[in-house]
Coordinates of C-alpha atoms and ligand atoms in Angstrom, one line a residue:
M1 CA 0.1 0.0 0.2
C2 CA 1.5 4.1 -1.0
G3 CA 4.0 3.8 -2.1
I4 CA 6.9 6.6 -1.4
V5 CA 10.7 7.5 -3.1
G6 CA 12.8 10.9 -2.1
Y7 CA 15.1 11.3 -4.1
T8 CA 18.8 14.6 -4.0
G9 CA 21.0 13.9 -6.6
Q10 CA 22.9 14.2 -9.6
L11 CA 20.9 11.7 -11.8
S12 CA 17.8 12.6 -13.4
T13 CA 15.9 12.9 -11.0
V14 CA 12.2 12.3 -12.3
E15 CA 13.4 8.5 -13.8
V16 CA 15.1 8.4 -10.8
L17 CA 11.3 8.3 -9.3
L18 CA 10.4 6.4 -11.7
E19 CA 12.6 3.9 -10.9
G20 CA 11.2 3.6 -7.5
L21 CA 7.4 3.6 -7.8
S22 CA 7.9 0.9 -11.1
R23 CA 10.2 -1.2 -7.6
L24 CA 7.0 -0.2 -5.5
E25 CA 3.9 -1.0 -8.1
Y26 CA 4.1 -4.3 -5.9
R27 CA 2.5 -2.8 -2.9
G28 CA -0.5 -2.0 -4.5
Y29 CA -2.0 1.2 -5.5
D30 CA -4.4 3.4 -7.6
S31 CA -2.8 6.8 -8.7
A32 CA 0.5 8.0 -9.2
G33 CA 2.7 11.4 -9.0
V34 CA 5.9 13.5 -8.5
A35 CA 6.7 16.4 -8.0
V36 CA 10.3 18.2 -8.8
L37 CA 12.2 21.3 -7.4
D38 CA 11.6 23.8 -10.6
G39 CA 13.8 27.1 -9.7
D40 CA 11.4 28.8 -6.8
E41 CA 8.4 26.7 -8.3
V42 CA 7.7 23.6 -7.7
A43 CA 6.8 21.6 -10.7
L44 CA 4.1 18.5 -10.2
R45 CA 2.3 15.8 -12.5
K46 CA -0.1 13.5 -10.6
K47 CA -2.1 11.1 -12.8
G48 CA -5.4 8.6 -11.1
G49 CA -4.3 4.7 -12.9
K50 CA -1.5 3.0 -13.3
L51 CA 2.3 4.6 -13.1
A52 CA 1.8 4.0 -17.1
V53 CA -1.0 6.9 -17.2
L54 CA 2.1 9.3 -15.4
R55 CA 4.6 8.3 -17.3
D56 CA 2.6 8.9 -20.5
S57 CA 1.5 12.1 -19.1
L58 CA 5.7 12.9 -18.6
E59 CA 6.5 12.0 -21.7
H60 CA 4.6 13.8 -23.6
A61 CA 5.0 17.4 -21.5
P62 CA 8.1 16.9 -19.3
L63 CA 9.2 17.7 -15.6
P64 CA 12.3 19.4 -15.3
D65 CA 14.3 17.3 -14.1
E66 CA 17.5 17.7 -11.4
G67 CA 17.1 18.6 -8.1
A68 CA 15.2 17.5 -5.1
G69 CA 12.6 15.1 -6.3
I70 CA 9.3 12.7 -4.6
G71 CA 7.0 10.2 -5.8
H72 CA 4.2 8.5 -4.7
T73 CA 1.8 5.4 -5.5
R74 CA -1.4 6.0 -3.3
W75 CA -3.4 2.5 -2.3
A76 CA -7.7 5.0 -1.8
T77 CA -8.4 5.0 1.4
H78 CA -9.7 9.0 1.6
G79 CA -11.3 9.7 -1.9
G80 CA -11.7 7.6 -5.1
P81 CA -8.2 7.6 -7.0
T82 CA -8.5 10.4 -8.5
D83 CA -6.1 13.1 -10.1
E84 CA -6.8 14.8 -7.2
N85 CA -6.5 12.9 -4.9
A86 CA -3.2 11.2 -6.2
H87 CA -0.1 12.8 -4.3
P88 CA 2.0 15.0 -3.6
H89 CA -0.1 17.5 -2.1
L90 CA 0.9 21.5 -2.3
G91 CA 1.3 23.7 0.3
D92 CA 2.2 27.5 0.6
E93 CA 0.8 28.2 -1.9
G94 CA 2.0 25.7 -4.3
K95 CA 6.2 26.2 -3.5
L96 CA 5.9 23.6 -1.3
A97 CA 4.8 19.4 -2.2
L98 CA 4.1 17.0 0.4
I99 CA 3.4 13.0 -0.6
H100 CA 2.2 10.8 2.8
N101 CA 2.0 6.7 3.4
G102 CA -0.9 6.0 6.4
I103 CA -3.7 7.4 7.9
I104 CA -3.6 11.1 9.4
E105 CA -6.9 10.7 12.0
N106 CA -7.5 13.9 13.0
F107 CA -7.7 14.9 9.8
A108 CA -11.8 16.0 9.5
A109 CA -10.3 18.2 12.7
L110 CA -7.0 20.1 10.4
R111 CA -9.3 20.6 7.8
A112 CA -12.1 22.0 9.6
E113 CA -9.5 24.5 11.2
L114 CA -7.7 25.4 8.2
E115 CA -10.8 26.1 6.5
A116 CA -12.0 28.5 8.8
D117 CA -8.7 30.1 8.2
G118 CA -9.2 30.6 4.7
E119 CA -7.6 27.3 3.3
V120 CA -9.2 26.1 0.3
F121 CA -9.2 22.0 -0.4
L122 CA -9.2 20.4 -3.6
S123 CA -8.5 17.3 -2.7
E124 CA -10.9 14.5 -0.2
T125 CA -7.4 13.5 1.1
D126 CA -6.1 13.7 4.9
T127 CA -2.8 14.0 3.5
E128 CA -3.7 17.5 1.6
A129 CA -4.3 19.1 5.4
A130 CA -0.4 17.8 6.3
A131 CA 1.2 19.9 3.2
M132 CA -0.9 23.0 4.7
L133 CA 0.4 22.8 7.3
V134 CA 4.1 22.3 7.1
G135 CA 3.4 24.9 4.1
R136 CA 2.3 27.4 6.7
A137 CA 4.7 26.3 9.5
F138 CA 7.9 26.7 6.8
R139 CA 6.3 29.9 6.0
E140 CA 7.1 30.9 9.8
T141 CA 10.3 28.7 10.1
G142 CA 11.5 29.4 7.0
D143 CA 12.5 25.5 7.6
L144 CA 11.6 22.8 5.7
T145 CA 13.1 20.3 8.8
A146 CA 11.9 22.9 11.6
A147 CA 8.9 22.8 9.8
M148 CA 8.2 19.0 9.9
Q149 CA 9.0 19.0 13.5
R150 CA 6.5 20.9 14.7
V151 CA 3.8 19.7 12.3
V152 CA 4.3 16.0 13.1
A153 CA 3.1 17.1 17.0
R154 CA 0.3 17.6 15.6
L155 CA -0.4 14.7 13.3
E156 CA -2.7 11.7 15.1
G157 CA -2.5 7.9 13.6
Q158 CA 0.1 6.4 11.4
F159 CA 2.6 8.3 9.0
T160 CA 5.6 8.4 6.8
L161 CA 5.1 12.4 5.3
L162 CA 8.4 13.4 2.3
A163 CA 8.2 17.1 1.6
V164 CA 10.0 19.5 -0.6
H165 CA 10.2 23.2 -1.1
A166 CA 10.8 25.6 -3.4
D167 CA 12.9 27.9 -1.8
Q168 CA 15.0 25.0 0.3
P169 CA 16.1 23.0 -3.2
G170 CA 18.3 20.3 -3.3
V171 CA 16.3 18.9 0.4
V172 CA 14.5 16.6 0.7
V173 CA 12.6 15.9 4.7
G174 CA 11.3 12.8 5.6
A175 CA 9.2 12.2 9.3
C176 CA 7.6 8.7 10.2
H177 CA 5.5 7.6 13.1
N178 CA 5.1 4.4 13.1
S179 CA 5.0 3.9 9.5
P180 CA 8.1 2.2 7.8
L181 CA 11.1 4.7 5.9
L182 CA 14.4 3.9 4.9
V183 CA 17.0 6.3 3.7
G184 CA 19.5 5.2 1.2
Y185 CA 23.5 5.9 0.7
G186 CA 24.1 7.2 -2.5
D187 CA 27.9 9.0 -3.1
G188 CA 26.9 12.3 -3.7
E189 CA 23.1 11.2 -3.8
H190 CA 20.4 9.7 -0.9
F191 CA 17.5 8.7 -1.5
L192 CA 14.6 7.9 0.9
G193 CA 12.0 4.9 -0.1
S194 CA 8.9 3.1 2.0
D195 CA 11.4 0.0 2.0
V196 CA 14.4 -0.5 0.0
S197 CA 13.5 -2.0 -2.8
A198 CA 12.1 2.1 -4.0
F199 CA 16.6 2.4 -4.5
V200 CA 18.7 -0.4 -4.3
K201 CA 19.3 0.0 -7.9
F202 CA 21.0 2.8 -7.2
T203 CA 22.9 1.5 -4.0
P204 CA 22.6 -1.1 -1.3
R205 CA 23.9 0.9 2.1
A206 CA 20.3 1.8 3.7
A207 CA 19.6 2.3 7.5
A208 CA 16.0 1.9 8.5
L209 CA 14.1 5.0 10.3
D210 CA 12.7 4.2 14.2
N211 CA 9.4 5.4 15.1
D212 CA 9.2 9.0 15.2
Q213 CA 12.0 10.3 13.9
I214 CA 12.9 13.1 11.2
V215 CA 15.5 13.1 8.1
T216 CA 16.8 15.7 6.4
I217 CA 18.6 14.3 2.6
T218 CA 20.9 16.6 0.7
A219 CA 23.4 15.4 -2.1
T220 CA 25.9 15.2 0.5
D221 CA 24.2 15.0 3.5
A222 CA 21.7 12.6 5.4
T223 CA 21.4 13.6 9.2
V224 CA 18.8 11.8 11.9
T225 CA 16.8 13.2 15.0
D226 CA 13.8 12.1 16.5
F227 CA 11.0 14.8 16.8
Q228 CA 12.3 17.2 19.3
G229 CA 15.6 18.0 16.6
N230 CA 17.5 15.6 19.5
P231 CA 20.1 14.2 16.4
L232 CA 21.0 10.5 16.1
E233 CA 22.4 7.9 13.9
P234 CA 20.8 5.6 12.3
Q235 CA 22.2 2.1 12.2
R236 CA 22.9 1.2 8.6
F237 CA 22.9 -2.3 7.2
E238 CA 23.4 -4.0 3.5
V239 CA 20.8 -4.9 1.2
D240 CA 21.7 -8.6 0.9
W241 CA 20.2 -9.2 -2.9
D242 CA 20.6 -6.7 -5.8
S243 CA 18.0 -5.2 -8.4
S244 CA 18.1 -7.8 -10.7
A245 CA 16.3 -10.1 -7.7
A246 CA 13.1 -8.1 -8.2
D247 CA 12.9 -8.4 -12.6
K248 CA 11.2 -10.5 -14.0
G249 CA 13.5 -12.4 -15.6
G250 CA 12.2 -13.4 -18.9
W251 CA 8.7 -15.4 -16.3
S252 CA 5.7 -15.0 -18.4
S253 CA 4.5 -13.1 -14.0
F254 CA 7.1 -12.5 -11.3
M255 CA 4.0 -14.9 -9.4
A256 CA 5.9 -17.8 -11.7
K257 CA 9.3 -17.1 -11.5
E258 CA 9.3 -16.6 -7.1
V259 CA 7.5 -19.0 -7.3
S260 CA 10.4 -21.3 -9.5
E261 CA 11.6 -20.1 -6.7
G262 CA 10.9 -22.2 -3.8
P263 CA 13.9 -23.9 -4.1
V264 CA 16.5 -21.6 -3.7
A265 CA 14.5 -19.5 -1.0
I266 CA 15.0 -22.9 1.6
A267 CA 18.2 -23.6 0.7
N268 CA 19.1 -19.5 1.8
T269 CA 16.8 -19.6 5.1
L270 CA 18.5 -22.8 6.1
R271 CA 22.1 -21.5 4.8
G272 CA 25.0 -20.8 7.6
R273 CA 21.9 -22.0 10.4
L274 CA 22.6 -26.0 10.1
T275 CA 25.3 -28.0 11.8
D276 CA 26.4 -31.0 11.1
R277 CA 23.6 -32.2 12.7
G278 CA 21.6 -29.9 14.2
V279 CA 20.8 -26.1 14.3
D280 CA 22.5 -23.5 15.2
L281 CA 20.6 -19.7 15.9
G282 CA 23.3 -17.9 17.5
E283 CA 21.6 -14.5 15.9
L284 CA 18.3 -15.0 18.8
G285 CA 20.7 -12.6 20.7
V286 CA 18.2 -11.7 23.6
L287 CA 16.4 -14.6 22.9
D288 CA 19.4 -16.8 24.2
D289 CA 19.3 -20.6 25.8
A290 CA 18.2 -19.2 28.9
A291 CA 15.8 -17.0 27.6
L292 CA 13.9 -19.9 25.7
S293 CA 14.3 -22.4 28.8
T294 CA 12.0 -19.8 30.5
I295 CA 9.2 -19.5 27.7
N296 CA 6.0 -22.0 28.9
R297 CA 4.0 -20.4 26.3
I298 CA 4.4 -20.0 22.6
V299 CA 1.4 -17.5 20.3
I300 CA 2.1 -17.0 16.9
V301 CA 0.6 -13.8 15.8
A302 CA 0.7 -13.3 11.6
C303 CA -2.0 -12.2 8.7
G304 CA -3.2 -14.8 5.8
T305 CA -0.5 -16.9 3.9
A306 CA 1.8 -16.5 6.9
S307 CA -0.8 -16.4 9.6
Y308 CA -1.4 -20.0 7.3
S309 CA 2.4 -21.3 7.3
G310 CA 2.0 -20.2 11.5
L311 CA -0.2 -23.1 11.4
V312 CA 2.0 -25.5 10.3
G313 CA 4.5 -24.3 12.9
K314 CA 2.4 -24.8 15.7
Y315 CA 2.4 -28.2 15.1
A316 CA 5.9 -28.5 14.8
I317 CA 7.6 -26.1 17.6
E318 CA 4.5 -28.1 20.5
T319 CA 5.0 -31.7 18.9
W320 CA 9.5 -30.6 19.3
S321 CA 9.2 -28.8 21.8
R322 CA 6.6 -29.5 24.1
V323 CA 6.0 -26.2 24.7
P324 CA 1.7 -25.5 24.0
V325 CA 1.4 -23.2 20.4
E326 CA -1.0 -21.4 19.7
V327 CA -1.8 -19.6 16.8
D328 CA -3.8 -15.9 16.5
L329 CA -4.8 -14.0 13.0
A330 CA -3.0 -10.4 14.3
H331 CA -6.0 -8.5 14.0
E332 CA -8.0 -11.0 17.0
F333 CA -5.4 -11.1 19.3
R334 CA -4.8 -7.8 20.6
Y335 CA -8.9 -7.3 21.2
R336 CA -9.4 -10.2 22.5
D337 CA -7.2 -8.7 25.5
P338 CA -5.0 -12.2 25.1
V339 CA -2.8 -13.9 28.9
L340 CA 0.4 -12.2 28.2
D341 CA 3.5 -12.7 30.7
E342 CA 7.5 -12.8 30.6
H343 CA 6.8 -16.9 29.7
T344 CA 5.3 -16.3 26.9
L345 CA 6.6 -16.1 23.8
V346 CA 4.6 -14.1 21.2
I347 CA 6.5 -14.9 17.5
S348 CA 5.2 -12.3 14.9
I349 CA 5.6 -13.8 10.8
S350 CA 5.4 -11.8 8.3
Q351 CA 7.4 -11.6 4.8
S352 CA 7.1 -7.1 4.4
G353 CA 7.4 -6.6 7.8
E354 CA 4.7 -3.6 7.1
T355 CA 1.1 -4.9 8.2
M356 CA 0.0 -3.2 10.7
D357 CA -2.3 -5.7 12.4
T358 CA 0.8 -7.5 12.7
K359 CA 3.0 -4.7 13.9
M360 CA 0.1 -3.7 16.4
A361 CA -0.1 -7.3 17.9
V362 CA 3.8 -7.3 18.8
Q363 CA 3.8 -3.4 20.6
H364 CA 0.5 -5.4 22.1
A365 CA 2.4 -8.5 23.1
K366 CA 5.2 -6.3 23.9
A367 CA 3.5 -3.9 26.6
Q368 CA 1.4 -7.0 28.4
G369 CA 5.7 -8.2 29.1
A370 CA 5.5 -10.2 27.0
R371 CA 8.8 -11.3 24.8
T372 CA 9.5 -11.3 21.5
L373 CA 10.3 -12.7 17.7
S374 CA 10.4 -12.0 14.4
I375 CA 9.9 -14.3 11.8
C376 CA 10.4 -12.1 9.0
N377 CA 11.6 -11.4 4.9
T378 CA 12.7 -7.9 4.6
Q379 CA 15.3 -6.8 6.3
G380 CA 15.3 -3.2 8.1
A381 CA 11.7 -3.2 8.4
T382 CA 9.6 -2.3 11.5
I383 CA 8.2 -5.3 13.1
P384 CA 11.9 -7.2 13.7
R385 CA 12.5 -3.8 14.4
E386 CA 9.8 -3.5 17.1
S387 CA 10.8 -7.4 18.2
E388 CA 13.7 -8.6 20.9
A389 CA 14.3 -10.7 18.5
V390 CA 14.8 -11.8 14.5
L391 CA 15.0 -14.7 12.6
Y392 CA 15.2 -13.4 9.3
T393 CA 14.1 -15.6 6.3
H394 CA 16.1 -15.2 3.1
A395 CA 13.6 -16.0 0.7
G396 CA 14.8 -13.0 -1.7
P397 CA 12.5 -9.6 -3.0
E398 CA 8.3 -11.3 -3.2
V399 CA 6.8 -8.7 -5.4
A400 CA 3.8 -10.6 -7.0
V401 CA 1.5 -10.1 -4.1
A402 CA 0.9 -13.2 -3.5
S403 CA 3.0 -15.2 -1.5
T404 CA 4.9 -18.4 -2.3
K405 CA 7.9 -18.2 -2.3
A406 CA 7.9 -16.6 2.0
F407 CA 5.5 -19.1 2.3
L408 CA 8.1 -22.0 2.1
A409 CA 10.4 -19.4 3.9
Q410 CA 9.0 -18.6 6.8
V411 CA 7.4 -22.6 7.4
I412 CA 11.7 -23.4 7.1
G413 CA 12.3 -20.5 9.4
Q414 CA 9.7 -22.4 12.5
L415 CA 11.2 -25.8 11.5
L416 CA 14.3 -24.2 12.4
F417 CA 13.3 -22.9 15.4
G418 CA 11.7 -25.2 16.5
L419 CA 14.3 -27.7 16.7
H420 CA 16.6 -25.0 17.8
L421 CA 14.3 -25.2 20.9
A422 CA 13.5 -28.5 21.1
K423 CA 17.3 -28.6 21.8
V424 CA 17.8 -26.4 23.9
R425 CA 14.7 -27.7 26.2
G426 CA 15.8 -31.4 25.0
T427 CA 13.0 -32.3 24.5
M428 CA 14.6 -34.7 21.3
S429 CA 17.3 -37.1 21.2
D430 CA 20.6 -35.6 18.8
D431 CA 19.6 -38.3 16.5
A432 CA 15.7 -37.2 15.8
I433 CA 17.4 -33.6 15.8
A434 CA 20.1 -34.7 13.0
E435 CA 17.4 -37.0 10.9
V436 CA 15.4 -33.5 9.7
V437 CA 18.3 -31.9 9.6
A438 CA 19.2 -34.2 7.2
E439 CA 15.7 -33.8 5.7
L440 CA 15.6 -30.5 5.3
E441 CA 18.7 -30.3 3.4
E442 CA 17.2 -32.5 1.1
L443 CA 14.4 -30.7 0.7
P444 CA 15.2 -28.1 -2.5
E445 CA 16.4 -31.1 -4.1
K446 CA 12.8 -32.6 -3.6
L447 CA 10.9 -29.5 -4.1
S448 CA 12.8 -29.1 -7.8
Q449 CA 11.0 -32.2 -8.4
V450 CA 8.0 -31.0 -7.6
L451 CA 8.3 -27.8 -9.7
A452 CA 9.2 -30.3 -12.5
E453 CA 6.2 -32.4 -12.8
Q454 CA 3.3 -30.7 -12.6
E455 CA 2.6 -29.4 -16.2
T456 CA -0.6 -31.4 -15.9
L457 CA -2.4 -28.4 -14.4
H458 CA -1.9 -26.4 -17.0
E459 CA -4.2 -29.3 -18.8
L460 CA -6.2 -29.2 -15.6
A461 CA -6.5 -25.3 -14.8
H462 CA -7.9 -25.2 -18.8
W463 CA -10.8 -27.4 -18.1
M464 CA -11.6 -25.8 -14.9
S465 CA -11.6 -22.3 -16.0
D466 CA -15.1 -22.2 -15.5
T467 CA -15.3 -23.3 -12.3
R468 CA -17.8 -21.6 -9.9
S469 CA -16.7 -23.4 -6.5
V470 CA -12.6 -25.3 -5.8
L471 CA -12.6 -27.4 -2.2
F472 CA -9.6 -28.4 -0.3
L473 CA -9.2 -30.6 2.1
G474 CA -6.3 -31.9 4.6
R475 CA -5.7 -32.7 8.2
H476 CA -3.0 -31.8 10.7
V477 CA -0.5 -30.6 8.8
G478 CA -2.3 -30.9 5.5
Y479 CA -5.1 -28.4 7.6
P480 CA -2.8 -24.8 7.0
V481 CA -1.7 -26.4 3.1
A482 CA -5.4 -26.9 2.2
L483 CA -6.1 -23.6 3.8
E484 CA -3.5 -21.6 1.9
G485 CA -4.8 -23.6 -1.6
A486 CA -8.4 -22.4 -1.2
L487 CA -6.5 -18.3 -0.5
K488 CA -4.3 -18.5 -3.1
L489 CA -7.0 -19.9 -5.5
K490 CA -9.8 -17.0 -4.3
E491 CA -7.0 -14.0 -4.5
I492 CA -5.6 -14.3 -7.6
S493 CA -8.9 -16.3 -9.8
Y494 CA -11.6 -14.9 -7.6
I495 CA -13.2 -18.3 -7.2
H496 CA -14.9 -19.4 -4.6
A497 CA -13.1 -21.4 -2.7
E498 CA -12.7 -23.1 0.8
G499 CA -9.9 -25.0 3.1
F500 CA -11.2 -27.1 5.8
A501 CA -10.5 -29.9 8.0
G502 CA -11.0 -33.6 6.4
G503 CA -12.5 -34.4 10.5
E504 CA -14.3 -31.4 10.0
L505 CA -16.5 -32.7 7.0
K506 CA -19.2 -34.2 8.6
H507 CA -20.0 -31.1 11.0
G508 CA -21.3 -28.7 8.3
P509 CA -19.1 -28.8 4.8
I510 CA -20.5 -31.9 3.5
A511 CA -24.0 -30.2 2.8
L512 CA -22.1 -28.2 -0.5
I513 CA -20.5 -31.6 -2.0
E514 CA -22.8 -32.5 -5.5
P515 CA -22.5 -34.4 -8.2
G516 CA -18.7 -32.8 -10.0
Q517 CA -17.4 -30.4 -7.4
V518 CA -14.0 -30.9 -7.5
V519 CA -12.2 -31.6 -4.3
F520 CA -8.5 -31.3 -3.1
V521 CA -7.5 -33.6 -1.2
V522 CA -4.1 -33.5 1.2
V523 CA -2.6 -36.6 1.5
P524 CA -0.4 -37.1 4.4
S525 CA 2.3 -40.0 3.0
P526 CA 1.1 -43.6 4.5
R527 CA 4.1 -44.6 5.4
N528 CA 4.6 -41.3 7.7
E529 CA 1.1 -41.2 8.9
P530 CA -0.4 -44.3 8.5
L531 CA -3.6 -43.8 10.8
L532 CA -3.7 -39.6 9.6
H533 CA -3.6 -41.8 5.5
S534 CA -6.5 -43.5 6.7
K535 CA -8.8 -41.3 7.7
I536 CA -8.3 -38.2 5.3
V537 CA -8.9 -41.6 2.6
S538 CA -12.1 -42.6 4.8
N539 CA -12.9 -38.4 3.5
I540 CA -12.2 -39.1 -0.1
Q541 CA -15.1 -42.0 0.3
E542 CA -17.6 -40.4 1.7
I543 CA -17.3 -36.9 -0.9
R544 CA -15.9 -39.5 -3.7
A545 CA -19.3 -41.4 -3.2
R546 CA -21.6 -37.7 -3.6
G547 CA -20.0 -36.9 -6.7
A548 CA -17.4 -35.0 -5.9
R549 CA -14.2 -34.8 -8.2
I550 CA -11.2 -35.2 -6.3
I551 CA -8.0 -34.1 -7.0
A552 CA -5.7 -35.3 -4.5
V553 CA -2.2 -34.0 -3.6
A554 CA 0.3 -37.8 -2.3
E555 CA 3.4 -38.6 -1.9
A556 CA 4.6 -40.5 -4.7
G557 CA 4.4 -44.4 -3.3
D558 CA 1.1 -44.0 -1.9
A559 CA -1.3 -46.6 -4.6
A560 CA -4.5 -46.4 -1.5
V561 CA -5.4 -43.3 -3.4
L562 CA -5.3 -44.2 -6.2
P563 CA -8.8 -46.0 -6.8
Y564 CA -10.4 -43.0 -5.7
A565 CA -8.8 -40.2 -7.2
D566 CA -9.9 -38.8 -10.3
Q567 CA -6.3 -37.0 -11.0
V568 CA -3.3 -37.2 -8.3
L569 CA -0.7 -34.7 -8.1
R570 CA 2.9 -36.5 -6.8
V571 CA 5.3 -35.6 -4.4
P572 CA 8.3 -36.4 -2.7
L573 CA 8.6 -38.7 0.4
T574 CA 10.0 -35.9 3.0
L575 CA 9.2 -36.5 6.9
P576 CA 5.6 -35.6 8.1
M577 CA 6.1 -31.9 9.5
L578 CA 8.1 -31.3 5.8
E579 CA 5.1 -32.4 4.2
P580 CA 3.5 -28.4 3.8
V581 CA 6.7 -27.6 1.5
L582 CA 6.3 -29.7 -1.5
Q583 CA 2.5 -30.6 -0.6
V584 CA 1.4 -26.5 -0.8
V585 CA 3.8 -26.1 -4.6
P586 CA 1.1 -27.8 -6.8
L587 CA -2.3 -25.8 -5.4
H588 CA 0.5 -22.3 -5.9
I589 CA 0.5 -23.6 -9.6
F590 CA -2.8 -24.9 -9.7
A591 CA -4.2 -21.1 -8.6
L592 CA -1.0 -19.6 -11.5
E593 CA -2.5 -21.6 -13.6
L594 CA -6.8 -21.2 -13.1
A595 CA -5.5 -17.4 -13.1
T596 CA -3.8 -17.5 -16.4
A597 CA -6.3 -19.1 -18.3
K598 CA -8.8 -16.8 -16.8
G599 CA -6.6 -14.0 -18.5
L600 CA -6.0 -12.2 -15.4
D601 CA -3.2 -9.9 -13.8
V602 CA -2.0 -12.8 -11.4
D603 CA 0.7 -10.2 -10.3
Q604 CA -1.2 -7.3 -8.9
P605 CA -5.0 -8.7 -7.9
R606 CA -7.7 -6.5 -7.9
N607 CA -8.8 -5.3 -4.8
L608 CA -5.5 -6.2 -2.8
A609 CA -2.3 -4.8 -1.8
K610 CA 1.3 -7.1 -1.1
S611 CA 2.0 -4.3 2.2
V612 CA -0.8 -4.3 4.6
T613 CA -0.2 -1.2 6.1
V614 CA -2.9 0.2 7.3
E615 CA -5.6 -1.9 10.4
Ligands
F6R1 C1 -1.6 -13.7 0.6 C2 -0.9 -12.9 1.4 C3 -1.4 -11.9 1.9 C4 0.0 -12.3 4.0 C5 -0.6 -11.0 4.5 C6 0.7 -10.7 5.2 O1 -0.8 -14.4 -0.5 O2 -0.6 -12.7 0.4 O3 -2.5 -13.1 3.0 O4 0.5 -13.4 3.9 O5 -1.5 -9.8 4.3 O6 1.1 -10.4 5.0 P1 3.1 -10.7 5.4 O7 3.9 -11.3 4.9 O8 3.6 -8.5 4.3 O9 2.9 -9.9 6.6

């Protein structure tokens, strides 16, 4: 949601801004705009619709192209996605331009106050009030940083603001409160962005601002203060991927590319964390062995796909470490006033590290005295910075809105943590840990086999492109796989899809089964879980008897499902807790194929944003 870029340096400002905005497109947006300083004026262009519309307009009527500038992709909240509501917004009689990510909750009061004082608003946004306030403060202080400092004290809600002013050429000022902002350090140039992808093409050197900080960049300097003006030195880091990792690289879609990157995502997440026979998670810092020994309960908080990875993690962590684990949707967690104390570990899982619901859950956990661990894919993101410890997944940048490889890496991160905790608590023998470790090492290769063998899904998807409803069934760790298969399908193909636990069928969902209803069934290996296997085969028989068409995701050696399945998608044998990593991928591919068969934009499904930065 909303992407923010700021630049000051020697390159073509408009090009740098457009490049940054195109890298942030994945976050989801419905209008875009840029502003650059032009002598003693601000030159502005903003358009409803995709970035291509803005580009087109800039090609026909270029803006001046030097000095400082700001660019924005907007995901509409206050007012529709029109040219007028697009950012930047102007203040100080057109000499100041400002962009904003987040929501200014007291904007109505601010707007009323400004209108009463003669200001005329051109948009329905909450942002324009901030632009006017910073413009007025600039007139009083003559300095953009001082003006920003004055105004942030008046704003409620969450926000990242960037502003330029014609009377301060070469300067961009940013401020953030409960919303991300990163600085990119170049040679003779500086960048600001809502995440590193906004500028990683130009520099890998970055720092993430903490909450309630203001940054002022010029070509040669980047200074950071708190909201009171006290100087601060943000912690810098190097981005560990280059911008080509976020290119489509010849694939038809980012999603197709990212599905294909599953084996690498797993291998990278495992790298450096496996020892000969165990797991090394020294990176957990303050959550050391002594701290982990005091934990008697774990709550996993996450949203959407990340929460389904959490359900897989629950089974593994609880089984291996014997610590009770629950999984909460992050947006339900804090509102149910959960019982938490210093013996509770709250693990947040987030690809972006910016999901507002998850961030608020972490803040709530901290306020209640719980310990916090973030499993996150994005360096420098807010949630890991809010948490006591972080286990980064190394899936690489995920651009498609629908999460695929990040899900795999999230599961792997939790498996590693589960083994580590089991070792700390002495609940698993060294041999048992070594067995899982050996199997984890095999997993990238096994997943490559899965990817190589899914060509039948193309045909199946074409055959099913008019289908109106698909059901998914699983048990144990196959249950979250069923939920994930259903979410992916509804998200990108707009087909009604539901995931169920097999045991729940007779308690209601079986009423949905009518002749021809397609049901994907996630089948555990009979060699791993004979009892569960026979139960799910019974479920298959029950729905088959009522005319359902069964597509089973089953282990390669499983002959028992053959008589009952209309189609079997084969996956190699692995250990029970690792099965989801192999089983989920055919479901991701199926969703991708079906959405493609329907001619839909698989990377940017309607109404969705990659990074959900509002509650
Ligand atoms: C579904 C999907 C979403 C995200 C959810 C959490 O494909 O991508 O359900 O998993 O919005 O996002 P993160 O992991 O960034 O917190």
